[in-house]
């Protein structure tokens, strides 16, 4: 008896999620895309929301399915954003620690000071060659050391857009430094 009841509940949950997807899937995708800025991440969050609702397995208790769907998706998206920000902060701290280590090491030996100076000069040239929007956020964040929120507000862009620009700028700088035979920190 319990197995039959469980199977019926699972079937009802599957039908419920299927109806939700057909009725509100496109609207949810657009909502998440605006919130997250990336189609692939929006699709992942939508799928996670459907899965979470399916696991609830109580469609008969839901009075407003659309509200439930958007509430679950919003909470999952916010969790993803917080996780991404935490990872970015950890990466930024690690990058700052690496730069300090290079500066400390270079302060002791003339050859290391010269290599670090040359690498910084090359990095400055690379930054100058970045697209204007990437150069602007790079300089504001890493040269002027402005907080991310302040940069986003000044440029009238979302934090997500700012993070994307910073990521692209750093990736381009790293690639160009690598192409010159230097590691990111300016040492061979």
Coordinates of C-alpha atoms in Angstrom, one line a residue:
X1 CA 0.0 0.0 0.0
X2 CA 2.8 2.5 0.9
X3 CA 4.7 1.8 -2.3
X4 CA 1.6 2.4 -4.5
X5 CA 1.0 5.7 -2.6
X6 CA 4.6 6.7 -3.0
X7 CA 4.5 6.0 -6.8
X8 CA 1.3 8.0 -7.2
X9 CA 2.9 10.9 -5.2
X10 CA 6.0 10.8 -7.4
X11 CA 3.9 10.7 -10.6
X12 CA 1.8 13.7 -9.3
X13 CA 5.0 15.6 -8.5
X14 CA 6.4 14.9 -12.0
X15 CA 3.2 16.1 -13.7
X16 CA 3.2 19.2 -11.4
X17 CA 6.8 20.1 -12.4
X18 CA 6.1 19.4 -16.0
X19 CA 3.1 21.8 -16.0
X20 CA 5.1 24.4 -14.2
X21 CA 7.8 24.1 -16.8
X22 CA 5.4 24.4 -19.7
X23 CA 3.5 27.3 -18.1
X24 CA 6.2 29.4 -16.6
X25 CA 9.5 28.0 -18.0
X26 CA 10.2 30.8 -20.5
X27 CA 9.3 33.5 -18.0
X28 CA 11.5 31.9 -15.4
X29 CA 14.5 31.7 -17.8
X30 CA 14.2 35.4 -18.7
X31 CA 13.9 36.3 -15.0
X32 CA 17.0 34.3 -14.1
X33 CA 18.9 35.6 -17.0
X34 CA 18.3 39.2 -15.9
X35 CA 19.2 38.3 -12.4
X36 CA 22.4 36.3 -13.2
X37 CA 23.5 37.7 -16.5
X38 CA 24.5 34.3 -18.0
X39 CA 22.2 32.0 -19.9
X40 CA 24.0 28.8 -18.8
X41 CA 23.8 29.7 -15.1
X42 CA 20.2 30.7 -15.5
X43 CA 19.4 27.3 -17.1
X44 CA 21.2 25.5 -14.3
X45 CA 19.3 27.4 -11.6
X46 CA 16.0 26.7 -13.3
X47 CA 16.7 23.0 -13.5
X48 CA 17.7 23.0 -9.8
X49 CA 14.5 24.8 -9.0
X50 CA 12.4 22.2 -10.8
X51 CA 14.3 19.4 -9.1
X52 CA 13.8 20.9 -5.7
X53 CA 10.1 21.3 -6.3
X54 CA 9.9 17.8 -7.6
X55 CA 11.5 16.5 -4.4
X56 CA 8.9 18.4 -2.3
X57 CA 6.4 15.9 -3.7
X58 CA 3.3 17.7 -2.4
X59 CA 1.8 19.5 -5.4
X60 CA -1.7 19.2 -3.8
X61 CA -0.5 21.6 -1.0
X62 CA 0.7 24.3 -3.3
X63 CA -1.8 27.2 -3.7
X64 CA 0.3 29.4 -6.0
X65 CA 2.7 27.3 -8.2
X66 CA 4.2 30.2 -10.0
X67 CA 5.1 32.0 -6.7
X68 CA 6.6 28.8 -5.4
X69 CA 8.7 28.3 -8.6
X70 CA 10.0 31.9 -8.6
X71 CA 10.7 31.8 -4.9
X72 CA 12.7 28.6 -5.0
X73 CA 14.6 29.8 -8.1
X74 CA 15.3 33.2 -6.6
X75 CA 16.7 31.7 -3.4
X76 CA 18.9 29.3 -5.4
X77 CA 20.1 32.1 -7.6
X78 CA 21.0 34.3 -4.5
X79 CA 22.9 31.3 -3.0
X80 CA 24.8 30.9 -6.3
X81 CA 25.6 34.7 -6.4
X82 CA 26.8 34.6 -2.7
X83 CA 29.0 31.5 -3.5
X84 CA 30.5 33.2 -6.5
X85 CA 31.2 36.4 -4.6
X86 CA 32.9 34.4 -1.8
X87 CA 35.0 32.5 -4.3
X88 CA 36.0 35.8 -6.0
X89 CA 36.9 37.3 -2.6
X90 CA 39.1 34.2 -1.8
X91 CA 40.8 34.5 -5.2
X92 CA 41.4 38.2 -4.7
X93 CA 42.9 37.6 -1.3
X94 CA 45.1 34.9 -2.7
X95 CA 46.2 37.2 -5.6
X96 CA 47.0 39.9 -3.1
X97 CA 49.0 37.5 -1.0
X98 CA 51.0 36.4 -4.1
X99 CA 51.7 40.0 -5.0
X100 CA 53.0 40.7 -1.5
X101 CA 55.2 37.6 -1.6
X102 CA 56.7 38.8 -4.9
X103 CA 57.3 42.3 -3.5
X104 CA 58.9 40.9 -0.4
X105 CA 61.1 38.6 -2.4
X106 CA 62.1 41.3 -4.9
X107 CA 63.0 43.7 -2.1
X108 CA 65.9 41.5 -1.1
X109 CA 67.8 40.9 -4.4
X110 CA 68.7 43.3 -7.2
X111 CA 68.0 40.8 -10.0
X112 CA 64.6 40.1 -8.6
X113 CA 63.9 43.8 -8.2
X114 CA 64.8 44.3 -11.9
X115 CA 62.7 41.4 -13.0
X116 CA 59.7 42.6 -11.0
X117 CA 60.2 46.2 -12.3
X118 CA 60.3 44.9 -15.9
X119 CA 57.2 42.8 -15.4
X120 CA 55.3 45.7 -13.9
X121 CA 56.3 47.9 -16.9
X122 CA 55.1 45.1 -19.2
X123 CA 51.9 44.7 -17.2
X124 CA 51.3 48.5 -17.5
X125 CA 51.6 48.2 -21.3
X126 CA 49.3 45.2 -21.4
X127 CA 46.7 47.1 -19.3
X128 CA 46.9 50.1 -21.7
X129 CA 46.1 47.7 -24.6
X130 CA 42.9 46.3 -22.9
X131 CA 39.6 47.4 -24.3
X132 CA 38.5 50.7 -22.7
X133 CA 35.8 49.1 -20.5
X134 CA 38.1 46.4 -19.2
X135 CA 41.0 48.8 -18.6
X136 CA 38.7 51.2 -16.7
X137 CA 37.5 48.5 -14.2
X138 CA 41.0 47.0 -13.9
X139 CA 42.5 50.4 -13.0
X140 CA 39.6 51.3 -10.6
X141 CA 39.9 48.0 -8.8
X142 CA 43.5 47.1 -8.8
X143 CA 45.3 50.4 -9.1
X144 CA 43.0 52.7 -7.2
X145 CA 41.8 49.8 -5.1
X146 CA 38.2 51.0 -5.1
X147 CA 35.6 48.7 -3.6
X148 CA 33.6 46.7 -6.2
X149 CA 30.3 48.1 -5.1
X150 CA 31.6 51.7 -5.6
X151 CA 32.9 50.9 -9.0
X152 CA 29.6 49.3 -10.1
X153 CA 27.7 52.4 -8.9
X154 CA 30.1 54.8 -10.6
X155 CA 29.9 52.9 -13.9
X156 CA 26.1 52.3 -13.5
X157 CA 26.6 48.5 -14.0
X158 CA 25.6 45.5 -11.9
X159 CA 28.1 43.7 -9.7
X160 CA 27.8 40.7 -12.0
X161 CA 28.8 42.8 -15.0
X162 CA 31.7 44.3 -13.1
X163 CA 32.9 40.8 -12.1
X164 CA 32.7 39.6 -15.7
X165 CA 34.7 42.6 -16.8
X166 CA 37.3 42.1 -14.1
X167 CA 37.6 38.4 -14.9
X168 CA 38.1 39.1 -18.6
X169 CA 40.6 41.8 -17.9
X170 CA 42.6 39.5 -15.5
X171 CA 42.4 36.6 -18.0
X172 CA 43.7 38.8 -20.8
X173 CA 46.5 40.2 -18.7
X174 CA 47.5 36.7 -17.6
X175 CA 47.5 35.4 -21.1
X176 CA 49.6 38.2 -22.5
X177 CA 52.1 37.9 -19.6
X178 CA 52.3 34.2 -20.3
X179 CA 52.9 34.8 -24.0
X180 CA 55.8 37.1 -23.0
X181 CA 57.3 34.2 -21.0
X182 CA 56.5 35.6 -17.6
X183 CA 54.3 34.2 -15.0
X184 CA 51.4 36.3 -13.6
X185 CA 53.6 37.6 -10.8
X186 CA 56.4 38.8 -13.2
X187 CA 59.0 36.2 -12.4
X188 CA 60.4 33.5 -14.6

